[in-house]
PDB file of C-alpha atoms in Angstrom:
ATOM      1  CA  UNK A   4      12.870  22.824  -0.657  1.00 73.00           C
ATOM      2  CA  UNK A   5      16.256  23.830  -2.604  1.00 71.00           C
ATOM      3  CA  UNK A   6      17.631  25.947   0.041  1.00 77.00           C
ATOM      4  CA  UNK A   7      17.128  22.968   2.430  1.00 82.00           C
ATOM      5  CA  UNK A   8      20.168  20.323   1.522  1.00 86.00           C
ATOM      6  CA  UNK A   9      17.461  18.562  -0.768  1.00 91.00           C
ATOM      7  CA  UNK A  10      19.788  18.348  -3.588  1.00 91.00           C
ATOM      8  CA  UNK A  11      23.003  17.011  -1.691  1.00 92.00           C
ATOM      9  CA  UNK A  12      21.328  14.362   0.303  1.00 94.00           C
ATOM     10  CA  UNK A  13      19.624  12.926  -3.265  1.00 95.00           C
ATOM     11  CA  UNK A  14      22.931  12.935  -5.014  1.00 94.00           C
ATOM     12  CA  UNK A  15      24.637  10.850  -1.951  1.00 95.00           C
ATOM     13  CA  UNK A  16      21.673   8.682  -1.789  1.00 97.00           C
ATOM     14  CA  UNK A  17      22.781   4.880  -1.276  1.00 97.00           C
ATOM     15  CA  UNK A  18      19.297   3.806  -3.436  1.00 98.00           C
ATOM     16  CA  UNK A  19      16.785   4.830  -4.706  1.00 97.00           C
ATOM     17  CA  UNK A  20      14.682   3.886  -1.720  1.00 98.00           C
ATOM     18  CA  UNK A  21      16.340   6.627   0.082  1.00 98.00           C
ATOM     19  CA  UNK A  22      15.736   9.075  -2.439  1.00 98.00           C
ATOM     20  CA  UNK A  23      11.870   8.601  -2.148  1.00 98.00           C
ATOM     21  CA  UNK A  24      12.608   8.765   1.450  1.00 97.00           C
ATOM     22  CA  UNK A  25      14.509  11.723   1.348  1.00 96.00           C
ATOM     23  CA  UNK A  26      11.335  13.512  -1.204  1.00 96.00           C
ATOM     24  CA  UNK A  27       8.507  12.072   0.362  1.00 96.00           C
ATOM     25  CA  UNK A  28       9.850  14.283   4.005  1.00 95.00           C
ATOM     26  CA  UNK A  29       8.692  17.228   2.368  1.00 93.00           C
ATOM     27  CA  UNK A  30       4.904  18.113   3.534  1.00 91.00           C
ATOM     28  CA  UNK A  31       2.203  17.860   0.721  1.00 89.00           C
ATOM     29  CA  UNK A  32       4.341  15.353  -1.322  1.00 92.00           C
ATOM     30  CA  UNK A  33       3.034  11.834  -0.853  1.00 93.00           C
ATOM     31  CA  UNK A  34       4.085   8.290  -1.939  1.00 95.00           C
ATOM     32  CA  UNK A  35       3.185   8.284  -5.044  1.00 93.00           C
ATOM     33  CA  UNK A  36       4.167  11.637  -6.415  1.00 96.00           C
ATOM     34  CA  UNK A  37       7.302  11.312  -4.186  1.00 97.00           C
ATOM     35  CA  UNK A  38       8.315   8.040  -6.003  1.00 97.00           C
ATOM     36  CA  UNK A  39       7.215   9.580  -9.267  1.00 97.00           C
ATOM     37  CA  UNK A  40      10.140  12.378  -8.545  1.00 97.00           C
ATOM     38  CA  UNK A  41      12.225   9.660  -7.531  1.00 97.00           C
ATOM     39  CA  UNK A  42      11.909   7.822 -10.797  1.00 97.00           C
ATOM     40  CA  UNK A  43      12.228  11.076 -12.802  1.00 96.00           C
ATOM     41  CA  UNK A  44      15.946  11.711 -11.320  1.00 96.00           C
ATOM     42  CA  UNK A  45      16.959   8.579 -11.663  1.00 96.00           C
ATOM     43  CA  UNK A  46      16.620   8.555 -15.462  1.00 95.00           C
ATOM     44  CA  UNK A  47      19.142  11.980 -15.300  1.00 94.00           C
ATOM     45  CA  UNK A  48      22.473  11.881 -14.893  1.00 91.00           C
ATOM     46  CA  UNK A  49      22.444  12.963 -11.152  1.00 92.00           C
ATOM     47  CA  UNK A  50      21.964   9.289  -9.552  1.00 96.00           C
ATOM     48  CA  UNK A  51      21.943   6.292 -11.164  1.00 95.00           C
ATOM     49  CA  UNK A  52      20.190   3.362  -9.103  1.00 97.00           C
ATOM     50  CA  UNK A  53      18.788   0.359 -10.397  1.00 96.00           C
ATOM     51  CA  UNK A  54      14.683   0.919 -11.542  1.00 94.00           C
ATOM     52  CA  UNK A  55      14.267  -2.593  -9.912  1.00 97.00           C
ATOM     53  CA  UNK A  56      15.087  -2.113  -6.938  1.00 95.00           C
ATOM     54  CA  UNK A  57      12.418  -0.231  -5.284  1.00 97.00           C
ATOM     55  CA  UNK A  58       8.635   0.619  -6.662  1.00 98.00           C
ATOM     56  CA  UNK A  59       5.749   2.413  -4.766  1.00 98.00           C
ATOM     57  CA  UNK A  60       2.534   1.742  -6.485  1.00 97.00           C
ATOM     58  CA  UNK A  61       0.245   4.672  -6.563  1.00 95.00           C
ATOM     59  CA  UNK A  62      -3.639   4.584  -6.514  1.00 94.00           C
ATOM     60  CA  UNK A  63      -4.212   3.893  -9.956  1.00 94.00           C
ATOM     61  CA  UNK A  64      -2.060   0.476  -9.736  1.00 97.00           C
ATOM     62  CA  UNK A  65      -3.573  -0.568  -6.757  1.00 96.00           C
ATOM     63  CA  UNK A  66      -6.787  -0.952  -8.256  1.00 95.00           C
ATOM     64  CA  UNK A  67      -6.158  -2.133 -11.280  1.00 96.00           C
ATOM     65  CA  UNK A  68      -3.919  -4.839  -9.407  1.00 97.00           C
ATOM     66  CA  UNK A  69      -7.339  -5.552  -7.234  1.00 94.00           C
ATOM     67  CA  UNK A  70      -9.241  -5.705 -10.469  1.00 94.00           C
ATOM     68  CA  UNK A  71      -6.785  -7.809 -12.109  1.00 94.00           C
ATOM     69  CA  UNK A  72      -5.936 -10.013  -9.065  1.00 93.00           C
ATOM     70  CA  UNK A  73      -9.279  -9.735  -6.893  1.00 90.00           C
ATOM     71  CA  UNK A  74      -7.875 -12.846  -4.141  1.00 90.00           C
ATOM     72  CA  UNK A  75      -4.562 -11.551  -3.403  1.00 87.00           C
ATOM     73  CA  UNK A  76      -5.282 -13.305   0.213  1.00 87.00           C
ATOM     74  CA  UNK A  77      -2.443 -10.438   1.785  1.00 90.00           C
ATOM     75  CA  UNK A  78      -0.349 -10.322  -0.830  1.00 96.00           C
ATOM     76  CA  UNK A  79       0.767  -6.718  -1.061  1.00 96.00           C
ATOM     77  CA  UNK A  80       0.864  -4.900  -4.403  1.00 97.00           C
ATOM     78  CA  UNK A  81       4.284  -4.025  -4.408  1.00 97.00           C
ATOM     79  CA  UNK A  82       5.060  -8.406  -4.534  1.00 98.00           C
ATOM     80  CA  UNK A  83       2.449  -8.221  -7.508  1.00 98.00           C
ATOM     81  CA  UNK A  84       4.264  -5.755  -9.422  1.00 98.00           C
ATOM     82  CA  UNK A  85       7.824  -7.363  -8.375  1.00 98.00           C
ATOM     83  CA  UNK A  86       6.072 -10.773  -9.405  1.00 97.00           C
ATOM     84  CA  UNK A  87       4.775  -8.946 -12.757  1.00 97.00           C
ATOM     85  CA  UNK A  88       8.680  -8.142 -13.644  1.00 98.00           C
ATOM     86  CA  UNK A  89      10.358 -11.304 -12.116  1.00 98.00           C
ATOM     87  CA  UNK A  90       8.443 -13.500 -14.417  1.00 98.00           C
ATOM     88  CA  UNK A  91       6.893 -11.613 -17.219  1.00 97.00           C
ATOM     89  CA  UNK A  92       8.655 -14.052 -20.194  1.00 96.00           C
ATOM     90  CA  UNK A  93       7.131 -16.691 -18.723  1.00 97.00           C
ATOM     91  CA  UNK A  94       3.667 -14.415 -18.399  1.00 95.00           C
ATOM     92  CA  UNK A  95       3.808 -13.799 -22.333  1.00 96.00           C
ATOM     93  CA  UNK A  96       4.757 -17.495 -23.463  1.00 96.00           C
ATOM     94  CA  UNK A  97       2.046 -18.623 -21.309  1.00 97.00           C
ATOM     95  CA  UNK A  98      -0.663 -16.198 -22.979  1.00 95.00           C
ATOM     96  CA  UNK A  99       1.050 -16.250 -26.667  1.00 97.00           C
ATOM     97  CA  UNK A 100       2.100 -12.974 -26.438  1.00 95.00           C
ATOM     98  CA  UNK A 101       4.890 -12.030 -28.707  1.00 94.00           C
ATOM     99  CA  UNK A 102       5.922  -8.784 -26.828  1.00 93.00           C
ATOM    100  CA  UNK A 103       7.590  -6.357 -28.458  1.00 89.00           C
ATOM    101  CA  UNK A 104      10.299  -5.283 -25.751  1.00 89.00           C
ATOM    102  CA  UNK A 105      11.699  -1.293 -25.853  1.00 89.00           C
ATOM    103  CA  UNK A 106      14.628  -2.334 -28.356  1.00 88.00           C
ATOM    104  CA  UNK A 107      16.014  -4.508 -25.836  1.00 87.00           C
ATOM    105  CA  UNK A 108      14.761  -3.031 -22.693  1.00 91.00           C
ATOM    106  CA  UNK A 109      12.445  -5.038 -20.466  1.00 94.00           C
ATOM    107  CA  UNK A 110       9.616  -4.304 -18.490  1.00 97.00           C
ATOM    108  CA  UNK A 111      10.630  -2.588 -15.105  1.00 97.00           C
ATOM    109  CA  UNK A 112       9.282  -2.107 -11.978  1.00 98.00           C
ATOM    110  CA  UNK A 113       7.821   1.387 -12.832  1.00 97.00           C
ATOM    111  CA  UNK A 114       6.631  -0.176 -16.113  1.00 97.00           C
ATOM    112  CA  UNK A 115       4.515  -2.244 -14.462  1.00 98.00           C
ATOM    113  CA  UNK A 116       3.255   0.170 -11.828  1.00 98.00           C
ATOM    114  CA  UNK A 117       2.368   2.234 -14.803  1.00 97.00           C
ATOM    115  CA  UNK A 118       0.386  -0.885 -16.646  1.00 97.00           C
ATOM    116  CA  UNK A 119      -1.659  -1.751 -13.804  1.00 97.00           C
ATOM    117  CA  UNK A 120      -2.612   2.021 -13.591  1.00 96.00           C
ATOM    118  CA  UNK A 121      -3.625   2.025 -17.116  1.00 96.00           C
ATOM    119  CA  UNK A 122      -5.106  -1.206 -16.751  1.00 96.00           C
ATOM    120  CA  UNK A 123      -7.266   0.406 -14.156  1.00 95.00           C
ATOM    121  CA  UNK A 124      -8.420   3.616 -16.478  1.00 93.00           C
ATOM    122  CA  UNK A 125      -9.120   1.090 -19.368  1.00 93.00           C
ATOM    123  CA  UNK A 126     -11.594  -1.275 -17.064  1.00 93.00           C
ATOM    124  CA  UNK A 127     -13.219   2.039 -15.310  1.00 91.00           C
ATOM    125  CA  UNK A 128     -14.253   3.052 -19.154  1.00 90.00           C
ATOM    126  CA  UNK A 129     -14.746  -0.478 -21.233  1.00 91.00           C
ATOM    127  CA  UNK A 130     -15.874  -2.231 -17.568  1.00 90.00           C
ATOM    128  CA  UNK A 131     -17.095   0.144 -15.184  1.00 88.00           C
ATOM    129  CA  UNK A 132     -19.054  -2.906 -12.895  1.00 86.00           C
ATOM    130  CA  UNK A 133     -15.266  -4.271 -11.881  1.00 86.00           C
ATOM    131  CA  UNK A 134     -14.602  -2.623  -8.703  1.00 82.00           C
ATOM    132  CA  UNK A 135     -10.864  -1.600  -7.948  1.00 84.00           C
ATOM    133  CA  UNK A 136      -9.466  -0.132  -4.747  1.00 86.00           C
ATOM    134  CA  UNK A 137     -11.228   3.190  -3.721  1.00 81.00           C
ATOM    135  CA  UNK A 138     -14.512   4.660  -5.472  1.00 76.00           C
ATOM    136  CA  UNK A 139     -12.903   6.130  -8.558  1.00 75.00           C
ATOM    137  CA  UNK A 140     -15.258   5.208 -11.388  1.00 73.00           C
ATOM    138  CA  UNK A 141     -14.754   8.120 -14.340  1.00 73.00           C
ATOM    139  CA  UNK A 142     -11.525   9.155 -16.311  1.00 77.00           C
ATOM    140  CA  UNK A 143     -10.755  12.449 -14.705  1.00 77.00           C
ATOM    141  CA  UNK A 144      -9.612  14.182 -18.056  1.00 79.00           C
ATOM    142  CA  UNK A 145      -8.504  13.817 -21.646  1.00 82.00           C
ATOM    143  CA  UNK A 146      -6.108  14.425 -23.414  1.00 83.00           C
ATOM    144  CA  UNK A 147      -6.301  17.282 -25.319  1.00 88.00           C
ATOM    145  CA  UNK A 148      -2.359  18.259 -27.543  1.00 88.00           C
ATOM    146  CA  UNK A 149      -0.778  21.716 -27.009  1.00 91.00           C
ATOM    147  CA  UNK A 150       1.198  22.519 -29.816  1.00 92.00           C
ATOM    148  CA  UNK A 151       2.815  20.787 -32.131  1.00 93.00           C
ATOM    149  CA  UNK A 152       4.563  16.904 -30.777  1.00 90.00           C
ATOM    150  CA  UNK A 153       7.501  17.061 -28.968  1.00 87.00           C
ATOM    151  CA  UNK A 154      10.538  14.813 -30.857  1.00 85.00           C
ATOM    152  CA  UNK A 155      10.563  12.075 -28.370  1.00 84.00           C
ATOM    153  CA  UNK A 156      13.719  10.494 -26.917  1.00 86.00           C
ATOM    154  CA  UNK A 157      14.660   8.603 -23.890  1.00 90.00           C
ATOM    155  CA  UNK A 158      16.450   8.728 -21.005  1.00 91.00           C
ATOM    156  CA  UNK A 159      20.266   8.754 -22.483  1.00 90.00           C
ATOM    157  CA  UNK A 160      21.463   6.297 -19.703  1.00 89.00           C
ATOM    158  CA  UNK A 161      19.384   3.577 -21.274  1.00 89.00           C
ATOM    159  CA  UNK A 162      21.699   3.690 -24.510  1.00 87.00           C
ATOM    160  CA  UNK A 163      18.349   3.463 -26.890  1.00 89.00           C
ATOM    161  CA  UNK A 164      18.720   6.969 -28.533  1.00 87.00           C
ATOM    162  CA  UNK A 165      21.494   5.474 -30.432  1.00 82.00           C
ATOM    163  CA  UNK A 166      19.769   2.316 -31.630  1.00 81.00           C
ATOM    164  CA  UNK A 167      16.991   3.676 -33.179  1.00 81.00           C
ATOM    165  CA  UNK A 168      18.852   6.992 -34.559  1.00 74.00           C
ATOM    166  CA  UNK A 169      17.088   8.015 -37.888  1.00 67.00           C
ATOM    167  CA  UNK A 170      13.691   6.300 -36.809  1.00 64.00           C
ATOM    168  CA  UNK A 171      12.916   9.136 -34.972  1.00 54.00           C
ATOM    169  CA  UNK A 172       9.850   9.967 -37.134  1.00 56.00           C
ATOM    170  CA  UNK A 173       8.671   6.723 -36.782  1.00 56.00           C
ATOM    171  CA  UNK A 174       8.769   6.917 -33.409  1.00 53.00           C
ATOM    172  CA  UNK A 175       6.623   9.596 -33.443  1.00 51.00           C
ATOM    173  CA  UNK A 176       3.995   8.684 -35.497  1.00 56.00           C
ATOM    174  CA  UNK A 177       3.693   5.873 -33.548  1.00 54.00           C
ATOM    175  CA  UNK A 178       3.392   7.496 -30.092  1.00 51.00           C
TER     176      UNK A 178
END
């Protein structure tokens, strides 16, 4: 995959769309994990595109978006999760949520993707009769800690590190 031009065509990428493109060419990487990759560089230093812009729901959203949103009447998941981001202030004042945003960072597109996935895991264990997309119906694993917690930080571009410098150790016992 390196020795292939991979790494050139990624860093002259005009979006992010065309990085998952340029991934999800390589056999045995799919859509989701390609977009996954995608998302990963983009929150180094090597591209820097725009998280809204582009979002490829994997399995795991897809059904919880059907289990959330069982008439969707052709509207595609992707919309949902655009939707989701477009108009989530207006979601929480409507359902008296007082959401605690990530110190000034709002939900994205892959934030979302990620929620309905959860949202799916949550509903296979706590509602198991709510049928998603596909036949999954058990939690695949759990998670089990290797060694002691990593200090957790995030992705320097967002310009959070800084704002919460010396909480460090409450971020951690919070995570």
């Amino acid at each position: 995959m390196m020795g292939s031009g991979v790494a050139a065509q990624i860093e002259h990428a005009k979006s992010l769309r065309e990085v998952f493109e340029t991934i999800s060419a390589f056999p045995s990487l799919g859509p989701f994990l390609s977009y996954q990759l995608a998302i990963d560089l983009n929150y180094t230093s090597v591209i820097d595109f725009d998280e809204n812009d582009y979002v490829v729901p994997g399995p795991g959203a897809r059904s919880g978006i059907a289990k959330c949103f069982p008439q969707l009447n052709g509207v595609s998941p992707e919309d949902i999760i655009r939707w989701m981001v477009d108009t989530q202030e207006a979601q929480f004042e409507e359902q008296g949520i007082e959401f605690d945003d990530l110190f000034g960072r709002a939900l994205t597109l892959i934030d979302c993707q990620n929620l309905f996935c959860e949202t799916d895991k949550y509903a296979r264990v706590m509602h198991p009769n709510v049928r998603g997309v596909g036949s999954r119906n058990r939690i695949k694993q759990q998670f089990a800690p290797q060694g002691p917690p990593a200090t957790p930080f995030f992705p320097p571009k967002w310009g959070i590190n800084q704002r919460v410098s010396g909480r460090s150790s409450t971020l951690a016992s919070v995570i």
